[in-house]
Short mmCIF file of C-alpha atoms in Angstrom, two decimals:
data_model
loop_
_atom_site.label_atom_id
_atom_site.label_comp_id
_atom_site.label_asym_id
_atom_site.label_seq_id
_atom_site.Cartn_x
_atom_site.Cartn_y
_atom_site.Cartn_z
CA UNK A 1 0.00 0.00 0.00
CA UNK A 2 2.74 2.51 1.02
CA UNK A 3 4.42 1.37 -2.54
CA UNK A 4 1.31 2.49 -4.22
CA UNK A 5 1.18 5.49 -2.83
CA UNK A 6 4.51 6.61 -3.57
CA UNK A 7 3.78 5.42 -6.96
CA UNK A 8 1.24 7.83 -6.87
CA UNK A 9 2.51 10.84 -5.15
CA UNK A 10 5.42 10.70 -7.44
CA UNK A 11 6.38 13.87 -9.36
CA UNK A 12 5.94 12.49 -12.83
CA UNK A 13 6.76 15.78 -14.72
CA UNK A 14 10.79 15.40 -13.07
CA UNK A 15 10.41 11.61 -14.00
CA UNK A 16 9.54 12.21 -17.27
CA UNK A 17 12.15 14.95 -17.52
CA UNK A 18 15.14 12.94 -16.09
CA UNK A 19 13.81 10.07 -18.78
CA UNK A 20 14.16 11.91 -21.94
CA UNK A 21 17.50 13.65 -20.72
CA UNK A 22 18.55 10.20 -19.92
CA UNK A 23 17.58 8.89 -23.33
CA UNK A 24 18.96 11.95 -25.36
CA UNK A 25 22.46 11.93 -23.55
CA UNK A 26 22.44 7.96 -24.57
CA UNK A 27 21.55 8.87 -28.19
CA UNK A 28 24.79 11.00 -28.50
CA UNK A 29 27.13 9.56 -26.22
CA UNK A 30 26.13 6.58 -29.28
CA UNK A 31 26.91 8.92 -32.10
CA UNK A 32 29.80 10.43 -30.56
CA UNK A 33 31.41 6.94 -29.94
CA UNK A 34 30.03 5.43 -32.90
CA UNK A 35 33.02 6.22 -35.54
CA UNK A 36 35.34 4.48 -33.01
CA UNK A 37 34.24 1.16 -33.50
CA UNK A 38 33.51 -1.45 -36.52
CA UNK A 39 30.68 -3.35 -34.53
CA UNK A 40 27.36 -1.36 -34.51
CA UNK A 41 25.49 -3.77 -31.58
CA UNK A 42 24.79 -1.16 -29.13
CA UNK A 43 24.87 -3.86 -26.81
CA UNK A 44 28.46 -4.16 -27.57
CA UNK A 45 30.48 -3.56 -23.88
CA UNK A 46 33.39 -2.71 -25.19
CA UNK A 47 32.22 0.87 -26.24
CA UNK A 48 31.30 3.74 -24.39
CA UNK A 49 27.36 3.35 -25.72
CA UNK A 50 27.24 -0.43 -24.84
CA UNK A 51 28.48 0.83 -20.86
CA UNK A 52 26.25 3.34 -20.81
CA UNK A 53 23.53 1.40 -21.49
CA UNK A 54 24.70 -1.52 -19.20
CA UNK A 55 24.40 1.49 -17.10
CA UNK A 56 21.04 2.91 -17.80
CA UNK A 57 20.15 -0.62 -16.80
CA UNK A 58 21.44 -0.73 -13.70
CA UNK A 59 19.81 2.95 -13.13
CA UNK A 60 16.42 1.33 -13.19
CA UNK A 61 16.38 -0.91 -10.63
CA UNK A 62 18.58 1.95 -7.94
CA UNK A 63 15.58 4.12 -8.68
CA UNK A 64 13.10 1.43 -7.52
CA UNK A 65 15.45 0.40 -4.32
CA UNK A 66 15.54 4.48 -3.39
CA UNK A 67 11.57 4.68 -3.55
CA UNK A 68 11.33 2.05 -1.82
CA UNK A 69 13.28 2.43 1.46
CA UNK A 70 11.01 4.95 3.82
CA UNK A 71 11.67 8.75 3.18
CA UNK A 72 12.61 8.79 7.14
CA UNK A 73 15.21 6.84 6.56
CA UNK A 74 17.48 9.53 4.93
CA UNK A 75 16.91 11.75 7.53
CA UNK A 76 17.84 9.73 10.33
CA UNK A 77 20.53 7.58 8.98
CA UNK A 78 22.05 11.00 6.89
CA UNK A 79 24.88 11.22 9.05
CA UNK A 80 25.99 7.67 8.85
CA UNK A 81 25.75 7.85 4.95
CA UNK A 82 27.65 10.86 5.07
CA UNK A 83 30.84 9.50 7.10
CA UNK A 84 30.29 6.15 4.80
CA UNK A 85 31.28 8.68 1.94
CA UNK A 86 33.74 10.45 3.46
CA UNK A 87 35.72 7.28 4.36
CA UNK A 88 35.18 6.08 0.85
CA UNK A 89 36.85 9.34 -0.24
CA UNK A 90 39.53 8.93 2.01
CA UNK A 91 40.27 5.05 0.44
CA UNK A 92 41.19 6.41 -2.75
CA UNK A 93 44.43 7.53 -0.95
CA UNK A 94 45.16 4.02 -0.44
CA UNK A 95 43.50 2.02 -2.87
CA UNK A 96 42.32 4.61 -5.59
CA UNK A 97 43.06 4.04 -9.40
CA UNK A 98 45.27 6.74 -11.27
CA UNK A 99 43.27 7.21 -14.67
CA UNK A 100 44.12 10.39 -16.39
CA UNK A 101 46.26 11.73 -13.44
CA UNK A 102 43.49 11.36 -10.98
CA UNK A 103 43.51 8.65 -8.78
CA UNK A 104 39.81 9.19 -8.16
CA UNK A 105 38.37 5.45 -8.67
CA UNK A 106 37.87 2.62 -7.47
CA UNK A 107 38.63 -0.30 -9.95
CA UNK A 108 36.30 -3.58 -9.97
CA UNK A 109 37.38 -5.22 -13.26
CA UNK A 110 36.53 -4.17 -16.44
CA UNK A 111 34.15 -1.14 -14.63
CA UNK A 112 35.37 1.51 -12.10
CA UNK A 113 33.56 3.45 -9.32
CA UNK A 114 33.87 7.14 -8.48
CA UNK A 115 32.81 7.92 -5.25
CA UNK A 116 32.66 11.58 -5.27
CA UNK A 117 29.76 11.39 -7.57
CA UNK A 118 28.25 9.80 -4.36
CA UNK A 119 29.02 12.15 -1.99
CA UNK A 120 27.14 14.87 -3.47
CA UNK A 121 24.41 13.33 -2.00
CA UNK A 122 25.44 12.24 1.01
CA UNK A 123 26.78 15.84 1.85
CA UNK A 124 23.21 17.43 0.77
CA UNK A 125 21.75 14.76 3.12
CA UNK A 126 23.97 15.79 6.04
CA UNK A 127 23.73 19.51 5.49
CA UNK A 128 19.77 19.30 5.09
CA UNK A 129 19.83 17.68 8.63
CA UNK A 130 21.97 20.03 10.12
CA UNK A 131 20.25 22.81 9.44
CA UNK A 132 16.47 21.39 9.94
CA UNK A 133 17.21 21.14 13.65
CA UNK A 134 15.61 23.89 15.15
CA UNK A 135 18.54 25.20 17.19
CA UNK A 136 20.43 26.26 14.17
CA UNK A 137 21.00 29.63 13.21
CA UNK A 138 22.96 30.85 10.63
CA UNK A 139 23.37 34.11 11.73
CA UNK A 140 25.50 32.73 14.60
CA UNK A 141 29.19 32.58 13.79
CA UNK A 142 29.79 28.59 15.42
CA UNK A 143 26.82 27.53 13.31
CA UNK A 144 28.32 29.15 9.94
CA UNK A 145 31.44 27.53 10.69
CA UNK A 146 29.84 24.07 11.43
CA UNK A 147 27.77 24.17 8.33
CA UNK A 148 30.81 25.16 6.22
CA UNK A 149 32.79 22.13 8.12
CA UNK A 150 29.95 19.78 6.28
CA UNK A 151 31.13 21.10 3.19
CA UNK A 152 34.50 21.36 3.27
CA UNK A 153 35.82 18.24 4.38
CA UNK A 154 34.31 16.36 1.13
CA UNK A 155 36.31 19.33 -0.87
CA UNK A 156 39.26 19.05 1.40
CA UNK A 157 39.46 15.36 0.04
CA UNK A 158 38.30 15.62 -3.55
CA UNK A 159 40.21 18.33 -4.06
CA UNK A 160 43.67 16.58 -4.39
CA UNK A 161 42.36 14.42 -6.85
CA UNK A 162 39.70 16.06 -8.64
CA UNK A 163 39.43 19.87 -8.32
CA UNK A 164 36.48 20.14 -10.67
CA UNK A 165 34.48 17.59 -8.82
CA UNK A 166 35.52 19.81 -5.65
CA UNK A 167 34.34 22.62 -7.57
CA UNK A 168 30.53 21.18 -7.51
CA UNK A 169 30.73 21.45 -3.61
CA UNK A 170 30.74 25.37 -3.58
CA UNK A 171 26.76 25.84 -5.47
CA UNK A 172 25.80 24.56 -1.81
CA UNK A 173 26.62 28.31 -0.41
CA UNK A 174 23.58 28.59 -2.25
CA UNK A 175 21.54 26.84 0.41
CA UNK A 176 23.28 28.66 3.25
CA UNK A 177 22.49 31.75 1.65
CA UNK A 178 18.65 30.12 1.02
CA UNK A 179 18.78 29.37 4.99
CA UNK A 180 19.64 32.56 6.44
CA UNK A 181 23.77 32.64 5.74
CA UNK A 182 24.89 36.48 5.93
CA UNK A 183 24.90 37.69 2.40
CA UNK A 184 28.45 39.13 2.47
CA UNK A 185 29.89 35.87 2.35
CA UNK A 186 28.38 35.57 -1.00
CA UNK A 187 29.57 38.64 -2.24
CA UNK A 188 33.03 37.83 -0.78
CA UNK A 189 33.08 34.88 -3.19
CA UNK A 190 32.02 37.23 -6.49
CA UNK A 191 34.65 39.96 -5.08
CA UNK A 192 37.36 37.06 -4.90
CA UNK A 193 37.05 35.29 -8.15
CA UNK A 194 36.95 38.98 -10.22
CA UNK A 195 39.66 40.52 -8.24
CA UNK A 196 41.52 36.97 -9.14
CA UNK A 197 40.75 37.28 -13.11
CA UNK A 198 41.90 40.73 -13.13
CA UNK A 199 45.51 40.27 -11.21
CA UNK A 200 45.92 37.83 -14.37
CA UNK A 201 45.18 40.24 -16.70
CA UNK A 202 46.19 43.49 -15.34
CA UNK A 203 49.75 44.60 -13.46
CA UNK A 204 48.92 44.61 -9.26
CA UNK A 205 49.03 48.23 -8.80
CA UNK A 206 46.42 48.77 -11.90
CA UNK A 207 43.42 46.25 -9.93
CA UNK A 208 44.51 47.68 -6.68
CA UNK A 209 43.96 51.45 -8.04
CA UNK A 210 40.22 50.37 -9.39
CA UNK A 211 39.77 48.36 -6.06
CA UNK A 212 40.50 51.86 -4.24
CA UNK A 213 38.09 53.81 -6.97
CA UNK A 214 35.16 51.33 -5.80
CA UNK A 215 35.46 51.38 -2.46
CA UNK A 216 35.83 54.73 -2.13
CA UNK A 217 33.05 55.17 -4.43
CA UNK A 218 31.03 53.11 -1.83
CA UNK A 219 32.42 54.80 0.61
CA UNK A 220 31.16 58.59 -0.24
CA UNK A 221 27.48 56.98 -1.29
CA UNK A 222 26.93 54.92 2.07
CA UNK A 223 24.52 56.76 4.60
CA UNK A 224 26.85 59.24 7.04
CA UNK A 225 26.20 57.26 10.19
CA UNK A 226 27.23 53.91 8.05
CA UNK A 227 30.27 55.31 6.92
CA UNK A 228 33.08 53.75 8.70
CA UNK A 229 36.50 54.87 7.17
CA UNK A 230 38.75 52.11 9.25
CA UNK A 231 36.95 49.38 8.03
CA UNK A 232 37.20 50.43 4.97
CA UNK A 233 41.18 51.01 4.97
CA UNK A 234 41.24 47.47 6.90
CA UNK A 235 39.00 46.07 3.38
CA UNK A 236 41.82 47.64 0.93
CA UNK A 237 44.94 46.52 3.01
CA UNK A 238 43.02 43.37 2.70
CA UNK A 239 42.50 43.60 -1.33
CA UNK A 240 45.62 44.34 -1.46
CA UNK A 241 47.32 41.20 0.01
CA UNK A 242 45.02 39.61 -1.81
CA UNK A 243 45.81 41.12 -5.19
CA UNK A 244 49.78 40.45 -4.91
CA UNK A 245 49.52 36.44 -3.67
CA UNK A 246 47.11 35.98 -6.81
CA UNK A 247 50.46 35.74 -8.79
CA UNK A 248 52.25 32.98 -6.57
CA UNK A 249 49.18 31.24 -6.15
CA UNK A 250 48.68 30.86 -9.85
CA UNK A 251 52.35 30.01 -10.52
CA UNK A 252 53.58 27.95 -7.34
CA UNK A 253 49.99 26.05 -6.30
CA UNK A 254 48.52 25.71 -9.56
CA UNK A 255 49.41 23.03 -11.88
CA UNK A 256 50.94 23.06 -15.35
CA UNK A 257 47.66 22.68 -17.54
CA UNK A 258 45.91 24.68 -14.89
CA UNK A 259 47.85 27.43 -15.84
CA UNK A 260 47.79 26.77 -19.51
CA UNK A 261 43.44 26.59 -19.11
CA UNK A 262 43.50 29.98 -18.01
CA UNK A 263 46.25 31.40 -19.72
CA UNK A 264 44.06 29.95 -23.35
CA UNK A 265 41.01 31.35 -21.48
CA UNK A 266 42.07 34.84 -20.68
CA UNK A 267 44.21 35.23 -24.33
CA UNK A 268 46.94 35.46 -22.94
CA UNK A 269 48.60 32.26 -25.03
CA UNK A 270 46.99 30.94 -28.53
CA UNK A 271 47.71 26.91 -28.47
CA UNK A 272 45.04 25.86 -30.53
CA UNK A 273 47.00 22.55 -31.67
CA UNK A 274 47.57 22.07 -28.04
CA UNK A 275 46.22 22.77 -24.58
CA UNK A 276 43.56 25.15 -26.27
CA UNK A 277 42.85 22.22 -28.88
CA UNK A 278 39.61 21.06 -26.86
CA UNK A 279 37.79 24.28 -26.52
CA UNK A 280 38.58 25.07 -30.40
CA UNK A 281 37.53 22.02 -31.60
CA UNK A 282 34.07 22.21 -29.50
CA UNK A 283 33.46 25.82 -30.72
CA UNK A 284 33.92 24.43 -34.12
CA UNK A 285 31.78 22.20 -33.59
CA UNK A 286 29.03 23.96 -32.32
CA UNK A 287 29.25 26.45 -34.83
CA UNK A 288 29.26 24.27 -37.93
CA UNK A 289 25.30 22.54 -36.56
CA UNK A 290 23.63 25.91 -37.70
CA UNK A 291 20.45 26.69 -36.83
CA UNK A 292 18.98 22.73 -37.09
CA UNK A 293 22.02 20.39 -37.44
CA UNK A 294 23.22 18.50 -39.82
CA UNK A 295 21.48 15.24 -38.20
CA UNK A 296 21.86 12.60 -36.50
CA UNK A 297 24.82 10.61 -37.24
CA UNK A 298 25.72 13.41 -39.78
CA UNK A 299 28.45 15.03 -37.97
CA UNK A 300 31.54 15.55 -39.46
CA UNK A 301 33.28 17.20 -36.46
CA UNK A 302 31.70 14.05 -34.32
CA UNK A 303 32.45 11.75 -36.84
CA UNK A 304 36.18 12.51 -37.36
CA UNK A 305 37.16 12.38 -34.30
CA UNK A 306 37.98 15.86 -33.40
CA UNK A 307 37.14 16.67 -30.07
CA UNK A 308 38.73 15.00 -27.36
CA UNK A 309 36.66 13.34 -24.76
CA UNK A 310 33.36 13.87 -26.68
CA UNK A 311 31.40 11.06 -24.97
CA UNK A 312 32.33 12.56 -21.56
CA UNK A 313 32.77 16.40 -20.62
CA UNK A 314 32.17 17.67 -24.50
CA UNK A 315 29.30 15.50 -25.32
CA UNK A 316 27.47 18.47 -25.57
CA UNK A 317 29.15 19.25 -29.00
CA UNK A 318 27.45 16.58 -30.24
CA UNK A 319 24.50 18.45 -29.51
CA UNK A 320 25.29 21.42 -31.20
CA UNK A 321 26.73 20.05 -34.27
CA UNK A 322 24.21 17.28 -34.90
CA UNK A 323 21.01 19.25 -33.58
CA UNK A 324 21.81 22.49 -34.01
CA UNK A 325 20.69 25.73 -32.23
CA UNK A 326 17.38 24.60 -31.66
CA UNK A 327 18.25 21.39 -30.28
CA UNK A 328 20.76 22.57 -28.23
CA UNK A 329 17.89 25.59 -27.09
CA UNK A 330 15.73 21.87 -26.10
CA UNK A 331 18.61 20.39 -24.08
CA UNK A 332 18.91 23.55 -22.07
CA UNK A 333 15.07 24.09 -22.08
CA UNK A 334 14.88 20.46 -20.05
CA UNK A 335 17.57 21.34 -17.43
CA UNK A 336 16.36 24.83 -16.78
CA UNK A 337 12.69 23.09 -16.55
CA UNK A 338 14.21 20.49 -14.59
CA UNK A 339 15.64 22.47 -11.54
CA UNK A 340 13.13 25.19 -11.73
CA UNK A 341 10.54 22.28 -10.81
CA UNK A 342 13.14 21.08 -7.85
CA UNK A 343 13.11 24.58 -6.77
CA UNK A 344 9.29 24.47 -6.90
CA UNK A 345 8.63 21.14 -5.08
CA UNK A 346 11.25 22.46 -2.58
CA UNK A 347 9.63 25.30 -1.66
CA UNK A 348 6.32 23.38 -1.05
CA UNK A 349 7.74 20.44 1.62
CA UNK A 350 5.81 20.82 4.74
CA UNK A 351 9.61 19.70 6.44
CA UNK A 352 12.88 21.82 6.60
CA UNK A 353 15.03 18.37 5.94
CA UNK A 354 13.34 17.91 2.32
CA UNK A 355 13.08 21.76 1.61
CA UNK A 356 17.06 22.12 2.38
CA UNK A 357 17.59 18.76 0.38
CA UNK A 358 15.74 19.85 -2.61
CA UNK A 359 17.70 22.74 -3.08
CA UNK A 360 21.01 21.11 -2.66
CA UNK A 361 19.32 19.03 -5.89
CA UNK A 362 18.91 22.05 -7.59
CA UNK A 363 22.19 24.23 -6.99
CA UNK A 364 24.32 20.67 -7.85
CA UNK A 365 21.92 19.69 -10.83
CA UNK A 366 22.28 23.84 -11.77
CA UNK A 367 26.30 24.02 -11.36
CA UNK A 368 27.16 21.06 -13.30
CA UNK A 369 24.87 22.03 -16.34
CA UNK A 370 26.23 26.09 -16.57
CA UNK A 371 29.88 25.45 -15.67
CA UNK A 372 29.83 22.44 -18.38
CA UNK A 373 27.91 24.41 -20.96
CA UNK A 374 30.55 27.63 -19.88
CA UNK A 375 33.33 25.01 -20.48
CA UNK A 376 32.51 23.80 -24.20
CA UNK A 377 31.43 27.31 -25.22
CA UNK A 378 34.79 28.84 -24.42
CA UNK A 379 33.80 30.85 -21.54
CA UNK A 380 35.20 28.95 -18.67
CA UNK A 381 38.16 26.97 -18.33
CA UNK A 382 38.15 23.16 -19.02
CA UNK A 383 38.38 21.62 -15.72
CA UNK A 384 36.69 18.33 -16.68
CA UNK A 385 32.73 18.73 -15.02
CA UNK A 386 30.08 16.52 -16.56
CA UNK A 387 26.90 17.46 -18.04
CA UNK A 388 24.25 15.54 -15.89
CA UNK A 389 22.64 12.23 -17.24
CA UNK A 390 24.23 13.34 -20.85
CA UNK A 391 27.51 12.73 -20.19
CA UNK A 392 29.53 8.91 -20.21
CA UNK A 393 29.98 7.30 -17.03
CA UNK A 394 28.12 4.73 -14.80
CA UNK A 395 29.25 6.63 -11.51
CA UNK A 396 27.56 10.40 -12.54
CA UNK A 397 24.82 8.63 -14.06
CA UNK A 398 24.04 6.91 -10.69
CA UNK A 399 24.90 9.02 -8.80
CA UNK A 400 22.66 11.92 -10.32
CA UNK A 401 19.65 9.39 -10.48
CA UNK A 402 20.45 9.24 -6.10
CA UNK A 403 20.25 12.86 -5.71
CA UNK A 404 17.28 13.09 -7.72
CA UNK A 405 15.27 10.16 -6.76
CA UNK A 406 15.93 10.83 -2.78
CA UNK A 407 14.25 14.09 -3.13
CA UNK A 408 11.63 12.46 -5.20
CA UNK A 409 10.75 9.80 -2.58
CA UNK A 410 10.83 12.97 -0.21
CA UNK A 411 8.05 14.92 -2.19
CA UNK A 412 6.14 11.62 -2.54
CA UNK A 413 6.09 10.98 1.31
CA UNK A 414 5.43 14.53 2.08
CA UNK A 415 1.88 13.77 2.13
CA UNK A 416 2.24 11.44 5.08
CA UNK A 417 3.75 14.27 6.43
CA UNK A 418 2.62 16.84 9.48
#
């Protein structure tokens, strides 16, 4: 009976959605890989479409054990799950598989497991119950720092072997922000990252001399009684500091082909037969689909070859070569419809635990689609993030079909809910 009436509380609008994204990212991740093999059986597990399919497969029967396990459970067992993942982070160090660079898997066989695709949803689990109890304030500094502890420590151990994965962590300031965090933090982030571009692009003394126009721009427009001309020496001394380490942190901490992503980004170096050959060939790509695409199967970029890692963190090249604008305009259509109806189921939980959870859903569903869309159009650096249920892998496609389908056992339940 309580099957049934999940079955029927269940949002089938997001089902359907997460169905023909699922579907569509299968379709090219098969054209994409298509040209590299002689054997056309898409059952064939030796290429990328076969495992993804295998994959899909498996996806079916994780969405049925997720519905069916009590929507209490993730509350009360949250922070078990999450320690589960962070210990299964912390076993990469020992027994984690280098591919690419990054030892970031765990090899069974033939197929490999990436548990950081996990822990996106075992973090959102532990922050949602964290801040649902009622004590919790996020105006209070102890709490901000506690909250921000949930975070970090994931990031802290993803980081070292996957900073774009690490990168997915930050959307959940988002939440905080949703849940009462201070708004300056947020604004500290913005400030950071643009005051960061520009000491690569500018000499020190130039972004330092537009930091002092602004905030003494600020200063002169605040209210008299808010003006506070210590703090706001304290703010550029701080700037400052900031503005000269920007250049040893980019040369000493980052890496090599960091350095070279942003350097191609910021045109500062033209390597377009070499570290800048990705993001050229995916532009290319794009461009030459037109307004409908030259089909499916038809493309010539796709077909030759010429993008790098097309199945995986370009597939959506594919897209925009094959389908053109307008299918590429669908694509983004169904994400943007996607987490706008998270948002909207979020917002109408009757409990704080599945209202904070949705949203983590939504910012982590939202990152992953504009920093990977930013990536293949050129306007962000390549730091390998996948588009959700369109890109290759069994470990994102799982792991996205957890985050979703806990929330959507969550919305089912709320009705047994007071």
């Amino acid at each position: 009976m309580k099957n049934q009436s999940v079955t029927n509380n269940l949002d089938w609008m997001s089902v359907f959605i997460y169905i023909v994204l699922v579907i569509m990212g299968w379709l090219n991740i098969y054209s994409s890989s298509l040209s590299l093999s002689e054997d056309n059986s898409i059952l064939d597990l030796s290429q990328f479409y076969g495992k993804q399919l295998f994959s899909i497969g498996l996806a079916i029967p994780l969405i049925f054990i997720v519905l069916s396990v009590e929507g209490k459970f993730y509350e009360k067992f949250s922070g078990i799950i999450y320690v589960i993942g962070l210990f299964a982070l912390a076993g990469l160090f020992v027994f984690g598989k280098t591919v690419k660079g990054q030892a970031n898997w765990y090899s069974f066989g033939a197929f490999g497991l990436q548990p950081s695709e996990f822990v996106k949803a075992a973090t959102s689990l532990a922050l949602a119950k964290y801040l649902s109890d009622v004590q919790v304030n996020l105006k209070d500094t102890n709490r901000q720092i506690q909250a921000l502890a949930i975070i970090f420590v994931p990031v802290l151990l993803i980081a070292v072997h996957d900073p774009g994965s690490a990168l997915i962590f930050m959307s959940l300031f988002f939440v905080l922000y949703r849940e009462g965090l201070p708004p300056w933090y947020l604004w500290l982030g913005f400030i950071a990252i643009i005051l960061f571009v520009l000491a690569l692009v500018l000499e020190p003394w130039a972004v330092i001399l537009i930091a002092a126009g602004v905030t003494t721009l600020i200063y002169f427009r605040s209210r008299i009684v808010d003006r506070n001309w210590i703090a706001s020496a304290i703010a550029m001394v701080m700037i400052s500091g900031f503005v000269f380490s920007v250049d040893y942190v980019f040369e000493s901490v980052f890496k090599q082909h960091h350095r070279d992503r942003f350097n191609i980004l910021l045109g500062k170096e033209v390597d377009m037969k070499g570290i800048g050959y990705n993001t050229n060939q995916s532009e290319i790509a794009i461009g030459s689909g037109g307004w409908f695409g030259k089909g499916f199967l038809e493309g010539t970029q796709t077909k030759g070859g010429f993008v790098p890692e097309q199945h995986t963190d370009y597939i959506f090249t594919t897209v925009g070569e094959e389908w053109g604008f307008l299918g590429s305009l669908a694509v983004v259509a169904l994400f943007v419809g996607l987490i706008f109806r998270i948002i909207y189921l979020a917002e109408r939980q009757k409990t704080k635990f599945s209202r904070v959870y949705g949203y983590c859903v939504a910012c982590i569903l939202f990152i992953h689609f504009f920093v990977n869309i930013a990536m293949v159009a050129g306007i962000f650096p390549t730091i390998g993030v996948p588009l959700p249920f369109f890109s290759y892998g069994g470990s994102g496609l799982w792991g996205f079909t957890i985050l979703l389908f806990i929330f959507l056992k969550m919305d089912a339940n709320k009705v047994n809910e007071w």
